[in-house]
Amino acid sequence: TAGITQAPTSQILAAGRSMTLRCTQDMRHNAMYWYRQDLGLGLRLIHYSNTAGTTGKGEVPDGYSVSRANTDDFPLTLASAVPSQTSVYFCASSDGRTSTDTQYFGPGTRLTVL
Amino acid sequence: GQNIDQPTEMTATEGAIVQINCTYQTSGFNGLFWYQQHAGEAPTFLSYNVLDGLEEKGRFSSFLSRSKGYSYLLLKELQMKDSASYLCAVSDSNYQLIWGAGTKLIIKP
């Protein structure tokens, strides 16, 4: 089983350009999450989805949007990238049947905005 | 505000025991997680505590005191492969995970 895959692995993006980070899971998990991880800071939640068709804002949602058209995919879009969005982005999923399910993480996307 | 505190870095010797502490102040509490993250990789689940006391899982144990807002991760018989960052995370009143910045553990031979 692949678990969670993310694409691309890394990307250099010019400021002002848009980009979509892809995330796919094959565990049939209900809940999915996007985090960013910056040096010296804990993982910060950007957006989440408790089930297909629903999304919610996390701690740092500004400048990002998500969609959840089906169970498996949860893309994250940066409409107009800024240098402060340089970070490592992790997608995660959990079963979602109980409120304290373990989250499983994808390998991450390293994004540099210049 | 919500806050999770962990030491930034710790050093230990191969074969020894190390304790990584985590203190938290959150709006509500629905459990505490420990994750391991090797450099350049994704976090992976280690343990979950929701009741006070010690949970043992092989070489790793995790302790929780809800009244003190305190947890620790105990690693025994340290191996070089244990060199990693250890992340503490608390599930708050909205069941969102609040993450500490992580403790980088360096193992020396």
PDB file of C-alpha atoms in Angstrom:
ATOM      1  CA  THR A   1       0.000   0.000   0.000  1.00  0.00           C
ATOM      2  CA  ALA A   2       1.358   3.419  -0.967  1.00  0.00           C
ATOM      3  CA  GLY A   3      -0.284   5.268   1.913  1.00  0.00           C
ATOM      4  CA  ILE A   4      -0.075   8.979   1.161  1.00  0.00           C
ATOM      5  CA  THR A   5       1.731  10.400  -1.836  1.00  0.00           C
ATOM      6  CA  GLN A   6       2.563  14.039  -2.491  1.00  0.00           C
ATOM      7  CA  ALA A   7       3.745  15.781  -5.634  1.00  0.00           C
ATOM      8  CA  PRO A   8       5.985  17.429  -6.465  1.00  0.00           C
ATOM      9  CA  THR A   9       8.814  16.472  -4.096  1.00  0.00           C
ATOM     10  CA  SER A  10      10.250  19.946  -4.383  1.00  0.00           C
ATOM     11  CA  GLN A  11       9.604  23.102  -6.369  1.00  0.00           C
ATOM     12  CA  ILE A  12      11.074  26.529  -6.907  1.00  0.00           C
ATOM     13  CA  LEU A  13       8.381  29.072  -7.725  1.00  0.00           C
ATOM     14  CA  ALA A  14       8.519  32.702  -8.741  1.00  0.00           C
ATOM     15  CA  ALA A  15       6.587  35.095  -6.511  1.00  0.00           C
ATOM     16  CA  GLY A  16       3.163  35.885  -7.909  1.00  0.00           C
ATOM     17  CA  ARG A  17       2.785  32.543  -9.673  1.00  0.00           C
ATOM     18  CA  SER A  18       0.157  30.000  -8.726  1.00  0.00           C
ATOM     19  CA  MET A  19       0.772  26.393  -7.853  1.00  0.00           C
ATOM     20  CA  THR A  20      -1.139  23.314  -6.755  1.00  0.00           C
ATOM     21  CA  LEU A  21       0.402  20.793  -4.392  1.00  0.00           C
ATOM     22  CA  ARG A  22      -1.095  17.365  -4.863  1.00  0.00           C
ATOM     23  CA  CYS A  23      -1.938  14.829  -2.172  1.00  0.00           C
ATOM     24  CA  THR A  24      -3.467  11.396  -2.651  1.00  0.00           C
ATOM     25  CA  GLN A  25      -4.168   8.681  -0.100  1.00  0.00           C
ATOM     26  CA  ASP A  26      -5.230   5.098  -0.686  1.00  0.00           C
ATOM     27  CA  MET A  27      -6.254   4.192   2.864  1.00  0.00           C
ATOM     28  CA  ARG A  28      -9.880   5.343   2.439  1.00  0.00           C
ATOM     29  CA  HIS A  29      -9.373   7.754   5.324  1.00  0.00           C
ATOM     30  CA  ASN A  30     -12.162  10.245   5.917  1.00  0.00           C
ATOM     31  CA  ALA A  31     -10.069  13.120   7.258  1.00  0.00           C
ATOM     32  CA  MET A  32      -7.199  14.895   5.507  1.00  0.00           C
ATOM     33  CA  TYR A  33      -4.955  17.790   6.530  1.00  0.00           C
ATOM     34  CA  TRP A  34      -2.388  20.207   5.147  1.00  0.00           C
ATOM     35  CA  TYR A  35       0.423  21.453   7.379  1.00  0.00           C
ATOM     36  CA  ARG A  36       3.441  23.635   6.861  1.00  0.00           C
ATOM     37  CA  GLN A  37       6.645  23.081   8.779  1.00  0.00           C
ATOM     38  CA  ASP A  38       9.134  25.891   9.289  1.00  0.00           C
ATOM     39  CA  LEU A  39      12.442  25.785  11.148  1.00  0.00           C
ATOM     40  CA  GLY A  40      11.973  26.441  14.853  1.00  0.00           C
ATOM     41  CA  LEU A  41       8.201  26.234  14.667  1.00  0.00           C
ATOM     42  CA  GLY A  42       5.806  23.374  15.168  1.00  0.00           C
ATOM     43  CA  LEU A  43       3.693  21.998  12.376  1.00  0.00           C
ATOM     44  CA  ARG A  44       0.936  24.503  11.617  1.00  0.00           C
ATOM     45  CA  LEU A  45      -2.415  23.472  10.198  1.00  0.00           C
ATOM     46  CA  ILE A  46      -3.392  25.261   6.993  1.00  0.00           C
ATOM     47  CA  HIS A  47      -6.660  23.575   6.017  1.00  0.00           C
ATOM     48  CA  TYR A  48      -8.402  20.337   6.808  1.00  0.00           C
ATOM     49  CA  SER A  49     -11.259  18.180   5.562  1.00  0.00           C
ATOM     50  CA  ASN A  50     -13.249  15.890   7.831  1.00  0.00           C
ATOM     51  CA  THR A  51     -14.917  14.118   4.924  1.00  0.00           C
ATOM     52  CA  ALA A  52     -15.242  14.370   1.167  1.00  0.00           C
ATOM     53  CA  GLY A  53     -17.118  17.507   0.155  1.00  0.00           C
ATOM     54  CA  THR A  54     -16.241  19.507   3.280  1.00  0.00           C
ATOM     55  CA  THR A  55     -13.236  21.663   4.175  1.00  0.00           C
ATOM     56  CA  GLY A  56     -12.246  23.894   7.075  1.00  0.00           C
ATOM     57  CA  LYS A  57      -9.665  26.536   7.907  1.00  0.00           C
ATOM     58  CA  GLY A  58      -6.769  25.820  10.204  1.00  0.00           C
ATOM     59  CA  GLU A  59      -4.370  28.119  12.014  1.00  0.00           C
ATOM     60  CA  VAL A  60      -2.730  29.693   8.929  1.00  0.00           C
ATOM     61  CA  PRO A  61      -5.171  29.541   5.978  1.00  0.00           C
ATOM     62  CA  ASP A  62      -4.469  32.912   4.321  1.00  0.00           C
ATOM     63  CA  GLY A  63      -3.080  32.607   0.797  1.00  0.00           C
ATOM     64  CA  TYR A  64      -4.102  28.962   0.466  1.00  0.00           C
ATOM     65  CA  SER A  65      -7.200  27.142  -0.769  1.00  0.00           C
ATOM     66  CA  VAL A  66      -8.217  23.489  -0.837  1.00  0.00           C
ATOM     67  CA  SER A  67     -10.882  21.253  -2.297  1.00  0.00           C
ATOM     68  CA  ARG A  68     -12.048  17.748  -1.469  1.00  0.00           C
ATOM     69  CA  ALA A  69     -13.980  16.405  -4.439  1.00  0.00           C
ATOM     70  CA  ASN A  70     -13.465  12.774  -3.447  1.00  0.00           C
ATOM     71  CA  THR A  71     -12.087  10.680  -0.573  1.00  0.00           C
ATOM     72  CA  ASP A  72      -8.612  10.154  -1.994  1.00  0.00           C
ATOM     73  CA  ASP A  73      -7.443  13.583  -3.167  1.00  0.00           C
ATOM     74  CA  PHE A  74      -6.850  16.811  -1.274  1.00  0.00           C
ATOM     75  CA  PRO A  75      -4.988  19.403  -3.383  1.00  0.00           C
ATOM     76  CA  LEU A  76      -3.614  22.612  -1.889  1.00  0.00           C
ATOM     77  CA  THR A  77      -3.475  25.706  -4.114  1.00  0.00           C
ATOM     78  CA  LEU A  78      -1.403  28.831  -3.713  1.00  0.00           C
ATOM     79  CA  ALA A  79      -3.135  31.445  -5.863  1.00  0.00           C
ATOM     80  CA  SER A  80      -0.311  34.001  -5.882  1.00  0.00           C
ATOM     81  CA  ALA A  81       2.803  32.787  -4.086  1.00  0.00           C
ATOM     82  CA  VAL A  82       4.817  35.027  -1.752  1.00  0.00           C
ATOM     83  CA  PRO A  83       8.286  34.392  -0.273  1.00  0.00           C
ATOM     84  CA  SER A  84       6.796  33.808   3.211  1.00  0.00           C
ATOM     85  CA  GLN A  85       5.170  30.681   1.803  1.00  0.00           C
ATOM     86  CA  THR A  86       8.594  29.085   1.444  1.00  0.00           C
ATOM     87  CA  SER A  87       8.262  25.999   3.625  1.00  0.00           C
ATOM     88  CA  VAL A  88       7.932  22.236   3.734  1.00  0.00           C
ATOM     89  CA  TYR A  89       4.327  21.185   3.212  1.00  0.00           C
ATOM     90  CA  PHE A  90       2.985  17.947   4.636  1.00  0.00           C
ATOM     91  CA  CYS A  91      -0.294  16.307   3.810  1.00  0.00           C
ATOM     92  CA  ALA A  92      -1.757  13.921   6.396  1.00  0.00           C
ATOM     93  CA  SER A  93      -4.804  11.732   6.769  1.00  0.00           C
ATOM     94  CA  SER A  94      -6.629   9.928   9.541  1.00  0.00           C
ATOM     95  CA  ASP A  95      -9.471   7.457   9.734  1.00  0.00           C
ATOM     96  CA  GLY A  96     -11.734  10.127  11.166  1.00  0.00           C
ATOM     97  CA  ARG A  97     -14.103   7.715  12.867  1.00  0.00           C
ATOM     98  CA  THR A  98     -12.959   8.849  16.297  1.00  0.00           C
ATOM     99  CA  SER A  99     -11.895  12.299  17.250  1.00  0.00           C
ATOM    100  CA  THR A 100      -8.361  11.390  18.285  1.00  0.00           C
ATOM    101  CA  ASP A 101      -7.247   9.226  15.382  1.00  0.00           C
ATOM    102  CA  THR A 102      -3.591   8.920  14.562  1.00  0.00           C
ATOM    103  CA  GLN A 103      -2.551  11.072  11.623  1.00  0.00           C
ATOM    104  CA  TYR A 104      -0.388   9.548   8.892  1.00  0.00           C
ATOM    105  CA  PHE A 105       1.841  11.846   6.912  1.00  0.00           C
ATOM    106  CA  GLY A 106       2.963  12.027   3.305  1.00  0.00           C
ATOM    107  CA  PRO A 107       6.639  12.563   2.413  1.00  0.00           C
ATOM    108  CA  GLY A 108       6.287  16.325   2.052  1.00  0.00           C
ATOM    109  CA  THR A 109       6.812  18.962  -0.638  1.00  0.00           C
ATOM    110  CA  ARG A 110       9.672  21.415  -0.230  1.00  0.00           C
ATOM    111  CA  LEU A 111       8.588  24.739  -1.764  1.00  0.00           C
ATOM    112  CA  THR A 112      10.831  27.738  -2.307  1.00  0.00           C
ATOM    113  CA  VAL A 113       9.237  31.007  -3.427  1.00  0.00           C
ATOM    114  CA  LEU A 114      11.648  33.558  -4.852  1.00  0.00           C
TER     115      LEU A 114
ATOM    116  CA  GLY B   1      -3.017  31.271  23.771  1.00  0.00           C
ATOM    117  CA  GLN B   2      -2.073  27.682  23.175  1.00  0.00           C
ATOM    118  CA  ASN B   3       1.491  26.623  23.764  1.00  0.00           C
ATOM    119  CA  ILE B   4       3.571  23.468  23.624  1.00  0.00           C
ATOM    120  CA  ASP B   5       7.126  23.603  25.023  1.00  0.00           C
ATOM    121  CA  GLN B   6       9.902  21.134  24.366  1.00  0.00           C
ATOM    122  CA  PRO B   7      13.694  21.454  24.601  1.00  0.00           C
ATOM    123  CA  THR B   8      15.192  22.402  21.265  1.00  0.00           C
ATOM    124  CA  GLU B   9      18.013  19.876  21.296  1.00  0.00           C
ATOM    125  CA  MET B  10      19.344  17.042  23.456  1.00  0.00           C
ATOM    126  CA  THR B  11      22.419  14.843  23.223  1.00  0.00           C
ATOM    127  CA  ALA B  12      22.736  11.300  24.555  1.00  0.00           C
ATOM    128  CA  THR B  13      25.063   8.333  24.270  1.00  0.00           C
ATOM    129  CA  GLU B  14      24.341   5.097  22.423  1.00  0.00           C
ATOM    130  CA  GLY B  15      22.983   2.476  24.830  1.00  0.00           C
ATOM    131  CA  ALA B  16      21.865   5.052  27.392  1.00  0.00           C
ATOM    132  CA  ILE B  17      18.417   6.344  28.412  1.00  0.00           C
ATOM    133  CA  VAL B  18      17.019   9.780  27.559  1.00  0.00           C
ATOM    134  CA  GLN B  19      13.862  11.581  28.664  1.00  0.00           C
ATOM    135  CA  ILE B  20      12.313  14.255  26.450  1.00  0.00           C
ATOM    136  CA  ASN B  21       9.891  16.552  28.256  1.00  0.00           C
ATOM    137  CA  CYS B  22       6.849  18.345  26.918  1.00  0.00           C
ATOM    138  CA  THR B  23       4.696  20.891  28.751  1.00  0.00           C
ATOM    139  CA  TYR B  24       1.487  22.226  27.333  1.00  0.00           C
ATOM    140  CA  GLN B  25      -1.146  24.900  27.817  1.00  0.00           C
ATOM    141  CA  THR B  26      -4.113  24.361  25.539  1.00  0.00           C
ATOM    142  CA  SER B  27      -7.805  25.164  25.358  1.00  0.00           C
ATOM    143  CA  GLY B  28      -9.080  21.737  26.238  1.00  0.00           C
ATOM    144  CA  PHE B  29      -7.337  18.401  26.131  1.00  0.00           C
ATOM    145  CA  ASN B  30      -8.237  15.327  24.130  1.00  0.00           C
ATOM    146  CA  GLY B  31      -4.979  13.469  24.262  1.00  0.00           C
ATOM    147  CA  LEU B  32      -1.269  13.883  23.630  1.00  0.00           C
ATOM    148  CA  PHE B  33       0.734  12.391  20.785  1.00  0.00           C
ATOM    149  CA  TRP B  34       4.437  11.787  20.262  1.00  0.00           C
ATOM    150  CA  TYR B  35       5.827  11.550  16.740  1.00  0.00           C
ATOM    151  CA  GLN B  36       9.331  10.799  15.456  1.00  0.00           C
ATOM    152  CA  GLN B  37      10.720  12.690  12.469  1.00  0.00           C
ATOM    153  CA  HIS B  38      14.022  11.816  10.826  1.00  0.00           C
ATOM    154  CA  ALA B  39      15.720  14.626   8.942  1.00  0.00           C
ATOM    155  CA  GLY B  40      14.075  15.209   5.571  1.00  0.00           C
ATOM    156  CA  GLU B  41      11.303  12.736   6.246  1.00  0.00           C
ATOM    157  CA  ALA B  42       7.689  12.753   7.374  1.00  0.00           C
ATOM    158  CA  PRO B  43       6.640  12.500  11.028  1.00  0.00           C
ATOM    159  CA  THR B  44       5.671   8.990  12.122  1.00  0.00           C
ATOM    160  CA  PHE B  45       3.437   8.088  15.060  1.00  0.00           C
ATOM    161  CA  LEU B  46       5.039   6.819  18.263  1.00  0.00           C
ATOM    162  CA  SER B  47       2.480   7.019  21.075  1.00  0.00           C
ATOM    163  CA  TYR B  48      -0.811   8.437  22.323  1.00  0.00           C
ATOM    164  CA  ASN B  49      -1.772   9.205  25.940  1.00  0.00           C
ATOM    165  CA  VAL B  50      -5.152  10.407  27.117  1.00  0.00           C
ATOM    166  CA  LEU B  51      -5.145   9.125  30.717  1.00  0.00           C
ATOM    167  CA  ASP B  52      -2.546   9.831  33.384  1.00  0.00           C
ATOM    168  CA  GLY B  53       0.263   7.347  33.693  1.00  0.00           C
ATOM    169  CA  LEU B  54       2.880   5.507  31.743  1.00  0.00           C
ATOM    170  CA  GLU B  55       2.383   3.745  28.404  1.00  0.00           C
ATOM    171  CA  GLU B  56       5.185   1.366  27.477  1.00  0.00           C
ATOM    172  CA  LYS B  57       5.884   0.199  23.948  1.00  0.00           C
ATOM    173  CA  GLY B  58       9.162  -1.659  23.570  1.00  0.00           C
ATOM    174  CA  ARG B  59      12.131   0.660  24.071  1.00  0.00           C
ATOM    175  CA  PHE B  60       9.860   3.715  24.102  1.00  0.00           C
ATOM    176  CA  SER B  61       7.555   4.813  26.939  1.00  0.00           C
ATOM    177  CA  SER B  62       5.364   7.882  27.248  1.00  0.00           C
ATOM    178  CA  PHE B  63       4.056   9.450  30.440  1.00  0.00           C
ATOM    179  CA  LEU B  64       1.231  11.926  30.995  1.00  0.00           C
ATOM    180  CA  SER B  65       0.143  14.089  33.914  1.00  0.00           C
ATOM    181  CA  ARG B  66      -2.936  16.081  32.942  1.00  0.00           C
ATOM    182  CA  SER B  67      -3.018  18.063  36.192  1.00  0.00           C
ATOM    183  CA  LYS B  68       0.533  19.311  35.541  1.00  0.00           C
ATOM    184  CA  GLY B  69       0.152  19.758  31.769  1.00  0.00           C
ATOM    185  CA  TYR B  70       3.214  17.569  31.357  1.00  0.00           C
ATOM    186  CA  SER B  71       4.377  14.598  29.366  1.00  0.00           C
ATOM    187  CA  TYR B  72       7.652  12.892  28.684  1.00  0.00           C
ATOM    188  CA  LEU B  73       8.952  10.408  26.163  1.00  0.00           C
ATOM    189  CA  LEU B  74      11.488   7.925  27.534  1.00  0.00           C
ATOM    190  CA  LEU B  75      13.830   6.176  25.139  1.00  0.00           C
ATOM    191  CA  LYS B  76      15.856   3.242  26.464  1.00  0.00           C
ATOM    192  CA  GLU B  77      18.848   1.385  25.039  1.00  0.00           C
ATOM    193  CA  LEU B  78      19.470   4.180  22.594  1.00  0.00           C
ATOM    194  CA  GLN B  79      20.525   3.263  19.073  1.00  0.00           C
ATOM    195  CA  MET B  80      22.101   5.470  16.433  1.00  0.00           C
ATOM    196  CA  LYS B  81      18.900   5.197  14.390  1.00  0.00           C
ATOM    197  CA  ASP B  82      17.073   7.008  17.209  1.00  0.00           C
ATOM    198  CA  SER B  83      18.774  10.236  16.118  1.00  0.00           C
ATOM    199  CA  ALA B  84      15.758  12.267  14.996  1.00  0.00           C
ATOM    200  CA  SER B  85      13.410  15.018  16.066  1.00  0.00           C
ATOM    201  CA  TYR B  86      10.646  14.100  18.500  1.00  0.00           C
ATOM    202  CA  LEU B  87       7.414  16.061  18.190  1.00  0.00           C
ATOM    203  CA  CYS B  88       4.857  16.502  20.967  1.00  0.00           C
ATOM    204  CA  ALA B  89       1.291  17.355  19.907  1.00  0.00           C
ATOM    205  CA  VAL B  90      -1.889  17.948  21.914  1.00  0.00           C
ATOM    206  CA  SER B  91      -5.428  17.475  20.659  1.00  0.00           C
ATOM    207  CA  ASP B  92      -7.340  20.558  21.832  1.00  0.00           C
ATOM    208  CA  SER B  93     -11.018  21.190  22.536  1.00  0.00           C
ATOM    209  CA  ASN B  94     -11.732  21.275  18.777  1.00  0.00           C
ATOM    210  CA  TYR B  95      -9.782  18.039  18.259  1.00  0.00           C
ATOM    211  CA  GLN B  96      -7.155  19.949  16.296  1.00  0.00           C
ATOM    212  CA  LEU B  97      -3.537  19.004  16.929  1.00  0.00           C
ATOM    213  CA  ILE B  98      -1.336  21.724  18.419  1.00  0.00           C
ATOM    214  CA  TRP B  99       2.308  20.898  17.759  1.00  0.00           C
ATOM    215  CA  GLY B 100       5.491  21.671  19.630  1.00  0.00           C
ATOM    216  CA  ALA B 101       8.547  22.741  17.639  1.00  0.00           C
ATOM    217  CA  GLY B 102      10.193  19.387  18.289  1.00  0.00           C
ATOM    218  CA  THR B 103      13.280  18.181  20.135  1.00  0.00           C
ATOM    219  CA  LYS B 104      16.288  17.235  18.046  1.00  0.00           C
ATOM    220  CA  LEU B 105      17.960  14.219  19.639  1.00  0.00           C
ATOM    221  CA  ILE B 106      21.601  13.601  18.792  1.00  0.00           C
ATOM    222  CA  ILE B 107      23.020  10.182  19.638  1.00  0.00           C
ATOM    223  CA  LYS B 108      26.774   9.867  20.054  1.00  0.00           C
ATOM    224  CA  PRO B 109      28.672   6.560  19.922  1.00  0.00           C
TER     225      PRO B 109
END
